[in-house]
Amino acid sequence: DQQVKQNSPSLSVQEGRISILNCDYTNSMFDYFLWYKKYPAEGPTFLISISSIKDKNEDGRFTVFLNKSAKHLSLHIVPSQPGDSAVYFCAATSRYQAAGNKLTFGGGTRVLVKP
Amino acid sequence: EPEVTQTPSHQVTQMGQEVILRCVPISNHLYFYWYRQILGQKVEFLVSFYNNEISEKSEIFDDQFSVERPDGSNFTLKIRSTKLEDSAMYFCASSESTRGQGDRGTQYFGPGTRLTVL
């Protein structure tokens, strides 16, 4: 099941620079997208989300961009901090078109921010 | 800040045994979920639960699995006869709402229970 795909398993970035994480999806029924961050031995922590009616959502250092025609979203973290080192998961759901709210996850991108 | 809690953090069991994983969702949330992550694989949806009944379940969630809200605070996942392939991290999540409700539909996850089946 490759409905949500994160093609980069890992990313290394210098502290203070921008981290860009990418996510692609294939299911056109998805209409709401979320990013979660996960530290080892913890559960996923919600970061930011975007509805399909928008193309950008910003929250502090985190911005998510959605390109519906390309079925692609990205997460920008700027400036990156050492505490951002974690695994980042992209997730998608059909919140407006279907009952329920199950999340379909990508495989994750491990981010390492070097001091 | 309210959070989802799960117990135990690690459960070791013998193949064929029954296990119950417990979760306490955020108190004003009405929708509850179980996900699992097998080592090295994606987080995958198991089941969603609302108003004391299953809303949706995946094909993984077969007759060996069941969920229950035994009281006003706990939400449990039972695996009747565990198999080796059930070894995984099991995450409970909850949300205030679901459809078209903006942030109220956001799912918040617990820290997980690591299930090891020997």
XYZ file of C-alpha atoms in Angstrom:
233
model
C 0.000 0.000 0.000
C 1.875 3.049 -1.279
C -0.907 5.611 -1.115
C 1.332 7.981 0.838
C 5.007 7.995 0.088
C 7.993 9.780 1.561
C 10.819 9.109 -0.841
C 13.642 10.414 1.313
C 14.286 8.096 4.260
C 16.733 10.542 5.813
C 17.825 14.168 5.724
C 20.789 15.884 7.318
C 20.806 19.673 7.734
C 22.911 22.255 9.503
C 21.415 24.098 12.466
C 19.843 27.365 11.349
C 19.252 26.207 7.784
C 15.995 25.113 6.198
C 14.759 21.514 6.304
C 12.449 20.501 3.457
C 10.566 17.228 3.728
C 8.530 15.886 0.849
C 5.493 13.652 0.605
C 3.533 12.313 -2.373
C 0.115 10.715 -2.417
C -1.878 8.814 -5.002
C -5.414 8.659 -3.597
C -7.465 11.598 -4.922
C -9.982 11.054 -2.096
C -7.503 12.440 0.429
C -8.528 15.940 1.440
C -6.688 16.602 4.673
C -2.996 16.176 5.359
C -0.986 16.164 8.546
C 2.622 16.058 9.643
C 3.661 14.249 12.784
C 7.039 14.165 14.490
C 8.240 11.127 16.382
C 11.059 10.692 18.839
C 12.315 7.187 19.729
C 10.125 5.375 22.271
C 7.390 8.001 21.968
C 4.179 8.244 19.996
C 3.734 10.529 16.978
C 3.258 14.179 17.973
C 1.033 16.380 15.801
C 2.893 19.253 14.140
C 0.784 20.930 11.487
C -2.008 20.150 9.041
C -3.514 21.457 5.833
C -6.878 21.115 4.185
C -7.160 20.492 0.448
C -8.866 23.868 0.030
C -5.608 25.604 0.953
C -2.158 25.551 -0.574
C -0.189 26.775 2.407
C -0.422 26.710 6.185
C 2.095 28.229 8.543
C 2.685 27.778 12.261
C 5.804 29.363 13.662
C 8.865 27.697 12.160
C 6.751 25.124 10.329
C 5.077 25.663 6.956
C 3.251 23.053 4.931
C 2.693 23.493 1.205
C 0.156 21.512 -0.808
C 0.190 21.081 -4.582
C -3.036 19.255 -5.340
C -2.448 18.896 -9.059
C 0.874 17.182 -8.392
C -0.487 15.305 -5.351
C 2.517 16.549 -3.425
C 3.058 18.245 -0.110
C 6.114 19.481 1.668
C 7.046 20.575 5.163
C 9.509 23.405 5.626
C 11.223 23.915 8.954
C 13.119 27.168 9.253
C 15.365 27.694 11.037
C 16.166 24.080 11.897
C 17.181 23.391 15.491
C 18.948 20.369 17.046
C 15.714 19.525 18.911
C 14.033 19.022 15.536
C 16.052 15.834 15.047
C 13.360 13.140 14.841
C 11.393 11.059 12.360
C 8.721 13.023 10.493
C 5.622 11.310 9.155
C 3.282 12.614 6.529
C -0.323 11.378 6.924
C -3.472 11.781 4.871
C -7.174 11.276 5.439
C -10.519 11.733 3.693
C -12.105 14.028 6.213
C -14.681 15.759 4.050
C -15.627 13.041 1.630
C -15.954 9.941 3.748
C -17.023 8.941 7.187
C -14.366 8.215 9.705
C -10.976 9.758 10.006
C -8.420 7.015 9.534
C -4.931 8.221 8.803
C -2.764 6.724 6.083
C 0.905 7.275 6.873
C 4.014 7.634 4.789
C 7.135 5.712 5.712
C 8.778 8.623 7.507
C 11.878 10.769 7.005
C 14.573 10.782 9.657
C 15.905 14.315 10.131
C 19.240 15.027 11.753
C 20.039 18.637 12.564
C 23.742 19.147 13.140
C 24.882 21.890 15.527
C -1.589 19.748 28.501
C -3.963 16.778 28.161
C -2.401 13.660 26.719
C -3.227 10.111 25.718
C -1.715 7.517 28.036
C -1.093 3.828 27.389
C -0.238 0.867 29.596
C 1.838 -1.180 29.728
C 4.768 0.375 27.909
C 6.098 -3.088 27.067
C 4.265 -6.406 27.049
C 5.935 -9.740 26.452
C 3.703 -12.742 25.848
C 3.806 -16.279 24.545
C 2.278 -17.130 21.193
C -1.372 -18.114 21.589
C -1.898 -16.059 24.741
C -4.430 -13.272 25.065
C -3.252 -9.719 25.662
C -5.115 -6.544 26.523
C -3.559 -3.197 25.732
C -4.980 -0.234 27.587
C -5.377 3.389 26.694
C -6.811 6.447 28.396
C -7.810 8.951 25.691
C -7.983 12.698 26.217
C -11.022 13.313 28.396
C -13.233 15.400 26.082
C -12.454 13.329 22.994
C -15.152 11.159 21.495
C -13.313 9.274 18.749
C -10.734 6.618 19.470
C -8.276 4.737 17.287
C -5.679 1.992 17.342
C -2.692 1.910 15.019
C 0.326 -0.323 14.944
C 3.859 -0.125 13.610
C 5.793 -3.296 12.911
C 9.525 -2.696 13.185
C 10.832 -1.067 10.022
C 7.378 -0.617 8.521
C 4.787 2.151 8.286
C 2.322 3.118 10.977
C -0.893 1.393 9.919
C -4.507 1.914 10.910
C -6.301 -0.871 12.759
C -9.665 0.432 13.955
C -11.688 3.508 14.840
C -14.376 3.621 17.518
C -17.168 6.050 18.301
C -20.300 5.919 20.413
C -19.472 2.439 21.686
C -19.133 0.858 18.309
C -16.520 0.325 15.610
C -16.684 3.022 12.907
C -14.132 1.529 10.575
C -11.610 -1.288 10.639
C -8.771 -2.391 8.413
C -8.287 -5.850 6.965
C -5.649 -6.419 9.637
C -8.349 -6.162 12.314
C -9.669 -9.707 12.032
C -11.636 -11.817 14.504
C -8.605 -12.111 16.777
C -8.886 -8.431 17.613
C -11.541 -6.601 19.593
C -11.920 -3.176 21.147
C -13.914 -2.006 24.098
C -14.626 1.078 26.152
C -15.312 -0.644 29.468
C -15.870 2.576 31.396
C -15.840 6.332 30.879
C -12.098 6.632 30.601
C -10.429 3.478 29.274
C -10.222 2.166 25.718
C -8.788 -1.307 25.242
C -7.474 -3.462 22.423
C -7.641 -7.212 22.964
C -5.788 -9.766 20.901
C -7.307 -13.151 21.648
C -4.596 -15.522 20.509
C -1.370 -13.736 19.720
C 0.821 -14.682 16.784
C 4.497 -13.944 16.207
C 3.521 -11.418 13.520
C 1.511 -9.395 16.053
C 4.802 -8.156 17.519
C 4.723 -4.398 16.981
C 4.294 -1.000 18.625
C 0.612 -0.365 19.219
C -0.497 3.259 19.354
C -3.776 4.530 20.684
C -5.073 7.889 19.446
C -8.085 10.070 20.109
C -9.756 13.061 18.506
C -12.500 15.460 19.504
C -14.291 15.133 16.207
C -13.767 13.851 12.667
C -15.244 15.262 9.558
C -14.615 18.802 8.412
C -13.983 20.069 11.892
C -10.569 21.599 11.394
C -8.222 21.045 14.291
C -10.935 19.322 16.300
C -10.422 16.300 14.049
C -6.712 16.082 14.752
C -5.680 12.775 16.249
C -3.404 12.811 19.280
C -1.322 9.743 19.931
C -0.205 7.975 23.065
C 3.381 6.823 23.657
C 2.638 3.279 22.504
C 2.852 -0.247 23.890
C 5.601 -2.445 22.539
C 4.160 -5.964 22.184
C 6.632 -8.807 21.861
C 5.232 -12.248 21.047
C 7.634 -15.137 21.678
